[in-house]
Amino acid sequence: MTKTEITEQELSDMGVQVVRCPWLQRKAIATADGFVGVGETADSRETRVVLEHEKQHFRQSAFYTLATDDIQRLRSEAKVNRALIRELCPYKTLRRLLRQGRTLSEISDFLEVTEEFVFEAYLFYREQNPHAFRGKLKLGVGTSRVLCL
């Protein structure tokens, strides 16, 4: 089983029905009554990150409606994103991979997530502890652009 399939199975075990909805204007939507609709995604890694994000809504009981005010919606999303980063890209793992000199692409391959997600995790951990990393996050093979940790 792929990690995406494992995530789908975990959602099913939680009593959540996952349905592909290519007409959705967003990546996904979850309802508190056990439904996840998944829109268009670029690849299986993006699908995995999207499904894991929606799974965190259920684990964190962080749901909102269209009528929910922006502050509450942002709080719910922040809570979900923190939990998601800690689960899919743990601090110690990211730090170890960076110290090994791995590039953003290599780290995303290793974790089977998108490069954008790894970058978000990097920013999250750096904001939590600016002195946490001693290396540099390389954006790719052959590039001179790096992000200081």
PDB file of N, CA, C and O in Angstrom, residues 11 16-17 24 26-38 50-51 53-58 62-65 77:
ATOM      1  N   LEU A  11      -8.610   7.018   7.329  1.00  0.00           N
ATOM      2  CA  LEU A  11      -9.837   7.818   7.332  1.00  0.00           C
ATOM      3  C   LEU A  11     -11.066   6.911   7.346  1.00  0.00           C
ATOM      4  O   LEU A  11     -12.018   7.141   8.088  1.00  0.00           O
ATOM      5  N   VAL A  16     -14.816   7.876   8.134  1.00  0.00           N
ATOM      6  CA  VAL A  16     -14.868   8.999   7.199  1.00  0.00           C
ATOM      7  C   VAL A  16     -14.910   8.463   5.775  1.00  0.00           C
ATOM      8  O   VAL A  16     -14.108   7.609   5.398  1.00  0.00           O
ATOM      9  N   GLN A  17     -15.839   8.970   4.992  1.00  0.00           N
ATOM     10  CA  GLN A  17     -15.968   8.586   3.593  1.00  0.00           C
ATOM     11  C   GLN A  17     -15.202   9.576   2.733  1.00  0.00           C
ATOM     12  O   GLN A  17     -15.422  10.786   2.821  1.00  0.00           O
ATOM     13  N   LEU A  24     -14.596  20.375  -7.473  1.00  0.00           N
ATOM     14  CA  LEU A  24     -14.393  21.265  -6.327  1.00  0.00           C
ATOM     15  C   LEU A  24     -13.466  22.413  -6.705  1.00  0.00           C
ATOM     16  O   LEU A  24     -12.500  22.219  -7.442  1.00  0.00           O
ATOM     17  N   ARG A  26     -11.616  23.845  -4.544  1.00  0.00           N
ATOM     18  CA  ARG A  26     -10.503  23.765  -3.604  1.00  0.00           C
ATOM     19  C   ARG A  26      -9.907  22.373  -3.642  1.00  0.00           C
ATOM     20  O   ARG A  26     -10.454  21.487  -4.268  1.00  0.00           O
ATOM     21  N   LYS A  27      -8.817  22.216  -2.927  1.00  0.00           N
ATOM     22  CA  LYS A  27      -8.154  20.904  -2.898  1.00  0.00           C
ATOM     23  C   LYS A  27      -9.018  19.857  -2.215  1.00  0.00           C
ATOM     24  O   LYS A  27      -9.067  18.715  -2.640  1.00  0.00           O
ATOM     25  N   ALA A  28      -9.685  20.259  -1.122  1.00  0.00           N
ATOM     26  CA  ALA A  28     -10.534  19.304  -0.404  1.00  0.00           C
ATOM     27  C   ALA A  28     -11.456  20.057   0.544  1.00  0.00           C
ATOM     28  O   ALA A  28     -11.239  21.225   0.849  1.00  0.00           O
ATOM     29  N   ILE A  29     -12.446  19.323   1.016  1.00  0.00           N
ATOM     30  CA  ILE A  29     -13.370  19.848   2.012  1.00  0.00           C
ATOM     31  C   ILE A  29     -13.784  18.690   2.907  1.00  0.00           C
ATOM     32  O   ILE A  29     -13.944  17.565   2.446  1.00  0.00           O
ATOM     33  N   ALA A  30     -13.901  18.982   4.193  1.00  0.00           N
ATOM     34  CA  ALA A  30     -14.309  17.950   5.157  1.00  0.00           C
ATOM     35  C   ALA A  30     -15.509  18.460   5.937  1.00  0.00           C
ATOM     36  O   ALA A  30     -15.619  19.650   6.210  1.00  0.00           O
ATOM     37  N   THR A  31     -16.392  17.555   6.270  1.00  0.00           N
ATOM     38  CA  THR A  31     -17.537  17.903   7.103  1.00  0.00           C
ATOM     39  C   THR A  31     -17.475  17.093   8.385  1.00  0.00           C
ATOM     40  O   THR A  31     -16.978  15.965   8.399  1.00  0.00           O
ATOM     41  N   ALA A  32     -17.977  17.677   9.453  1.00  0.00           N
ATOM     42  CA  ALA A  32     -17.915  17.035  10.764  1.00  0.00           C
ATOM     43  C   ALA A  32     -18.683  15.725  10.815  1.00  0.00           C
ATOM     44  O   ALA A  32     -18.431  14.890  11.683  1.00  0.00           O
ATOM     45  N   ASP A  33     -19.592  15.521   9.875  1.00  0.00           N
ATOM     46  CA  ASP A  33     -20.381  14.288   9.879  1.00  0.00           C
ATOM     47  C   ASP A  33     -19.706  13.141   9.120  1.00  0.00           C
ATOM     48  O   ASP A  33     -20.326  12.123   8.834  1.00  0.00           O
ATOM     49  N   GLY A  34     -18.408  13.277   8.807  1.00  0.00           N
ATOM     50  CA  GLY A  34     -17.653  12.148   8.272  1.00  0.00           C
ATOM     51  C   GLY A  34     -17.539  12.067   6.770  1.00  0.00           C
ATOM     52  O   GLY A  34     -17.565  10.985   6.198  1.00  0.00           O
ATOM     53  N   PHE A  35     -17.348  13.196   6.115  1.00  0.00           N
ATOM     54  CA  PHE A  35     -17.205  13.215   4.669  1.00  0.00           C
ATOM     55  C   PHE A  35     -16.004  14.069   4.286  1.00  0.00           C
ATOM     56  O   PHE A  35     -15.806  15.145   4.831  1.00  0.00           O
ATOM     57  N   VAL A  36     -15.201  13.554   3.341  1.00  0.00           N
ATOM     58  CA  VAL A  36     -14.104  14.326   2.763  1.00  0.00           C
ATOM     59  C   VAL A  36     -14.252  14.263   1.251  1.00  0.00           C
ATOM     60  O   VAL A  36     -14.285  13.186   0.663  1.00  0.00           O
ATOM     61  N   GLY A  37     -14.353  15.426   0.649  1.00  0.00           N
ATOM     62  CA  GLY A  37     -14.361  15.541  -0.800  1.00  0.00           C
ATOM     63  C   GLY A  37     -13.000  16.037  -1.239  1.00  0.00           C
ATOM     64  O   GLY A  37     -12.494  17.029  -0.708  1.00  0.00           O
ATOM     65  N   VAL A  38     -12.383  15.348  -2.193  1.00  0.00           N
ATOM     66  CA  VAL A  38     -11.043  15.705  -2.668  1.00  0.00           C
ATOM     67  C   VAL A  38     -11.151  16.219  -4.088  1.00  0.00           C
ATOM     68  O   VAL A  38     -11.681  15.534  -4.964  1.00  0.00           O
ATOM     69  N   VAL A  50      -3.035  16.542   1.272  1.00  0.00           N
ATOM     70  CA  VAL A  50      -4.407  17.045   1.375  1.00  0.00           C
ATOM     71  C   VAL A  50      -5.242  16.128   2.275  1.00  0.00           C
ATOM     72  O   VAL A  50      -5.961  16.595   3.166  1.00  0.00           O
ATOM     73  N   LEU A  51      -5.155  14.822   2.058  1.00  0.00           N
ATOM     74  CA  LEU A  51      -5.916  13.877   2.879  1.00  0.00           C
ATOM     75  C   LEU A  51      -5.462  13.902   4.338  1.00  0.00           C
ATOM     76  O   LEU A  51      -6.282  13.849   5.255  1.00  0.00           O
ATOM     77  N   HIS A  53      -4.193  16.437   5.844  1.00  0.00           N
ATOM     78  CA  HIS A  53      -4.705  17.694   6.387  1.00  0.00           C
ATOM     79  C   HIS A  53      -6.157  17.523   6.837  1.00  0.00           C
ATOM     80  O   HIS A  53      -6.529  17.899   7.948  1.00  0.00           O
ATOM     81  N   GLU A  54      -6.959  16.925   5.986  1.00  0.00           N
ATOM     82  CA  GLU A  54      -8.373  16.724   6.328  1.00  0.00           C
ATOM     83  C   GLU A  54      -8.515  15.748   7.499  1.00  0.00           C
ATOM     84  O   GLU A  54      -9.374  15.918   8.359  1.00  0.00           O
ATOM     85  N   LYS A  55      -7.639  14.739   7.556  1.00  0.00           N
ATOM     86  CA  LYS A  55      -7.661  13.796   8.682  1.00  0.00           C
ATOM     87  C   LYS A  55      -7.411  14.541   9.991  1.00  0.00           C
ATOM     88  O   LYS A  55      -8.036  14.240  11.012  1.00  0.00           O
ATOM     89  N   GLN A  56      -6.523  15.523   9.955  1.00  0.00           N
ATOM     90  CA  GLN A  56      -6.243  16.304  11.159  1.00  0.00           C
ATOM     91  C   GLN A  56      -7.459  17.119  11.608  1.00  0.00           C
ATOM     92  O   GLN A  56      -7.638  17.354  12.797  1.00  0.00           O
ATOM     93  N   HIS A  57      -8.287  17.533  10.665  1.00  0.00           N
ATOM     94  CA  HIS A  57      -9.524  18.230  11.063  1.00  0.00           C
ATOM     95  C   HIS A  57     -10.362  17.321  11.959  1.00  0.00           C
ATOM     96  O   HIS A  57     -10.926  17.779  12.956  1.00  0.00           O
ATOM     97  N   PHE A  58     -10.426  16.041  11.622  1.00  0.00           N
ATOM     98  CA  PHE A  58     -11.184  15.089  12.442  1.00  0.00           C
ATOM     99  C   PHE A  58     -10.479  14.820  13.768  1.00  0.00           C
ATOM    100  O   PHE A  58     -11.118  14.802  14.822  1.00  0.00           O
ATOM    101  N   ALA A  62     -11.534  20.201  14.555  1.00  0.00           N
ATOM    102  CA  ALA A  62     -11.370  21.590  14.113  1.00  0.00           C
ATOM    103  C   ALA A  62     -12.162  21.822  12.834  1.00  0.00           C
ATOM    104  O   ALA A  62     -11.607  21.861  11.735  1.00  0.00           O
ATOM    105  N   PHE A  63     -13.455  21.972  12.993  1.00  0.00           N
ATOM    106  CA  PHE A  63     -14.324  22.193  11.850  1.00  0.00           C
ATOM    107  C   PHE A  63     -14.908  23.594  11.899  1.00  0.00           C
ATOM    108  O   PHE A  63     -15.002  24.205  12.969  1.00  0.00           O
ATOM    109  N   TYR A  64     -15.295  24.081  10.753  1.00  0.00           N
ATOM    110  CA  TYR A  64     -15.961  25.374  10.670  1.00  0.00           C
ATOM    111  C   TYR A  64     -16.884  25.344   9.455  1.00  0.00           C
ATOM    112  O   TYR A  64     -16.783  24.457   8.606  1.00  0.00           O
ATOM    113  N   THR A  65     -17.788  26.303   9.388  1.00  0.00           N
ATOM    114  CA  THR A  65     -18.726  26.388   8.273  1.00  0.00           C
ATOM    115  C   THR A  65     -18.458  27.664   7.486  1.00  0.00           C
ATOM    116  O   THR A  65     -17.608  28.481   7.873  1.00  0.00           O
ATOM    117  N   GLU A  77      -7.544  26.292  11.189  1.00  0.00           N
ATOM    118  CA  GLU A  77      -6.553  25.887  10.188  1.00  0.00           C
ATOM    119  C   GLU A  77      -5.149  25.867  10.787  1.00  0.00           C
ATOM    120  O   GLU A  77      -4.361  24.970  10.490  1.00  0.00           O
TER     121      GLU A  77
END
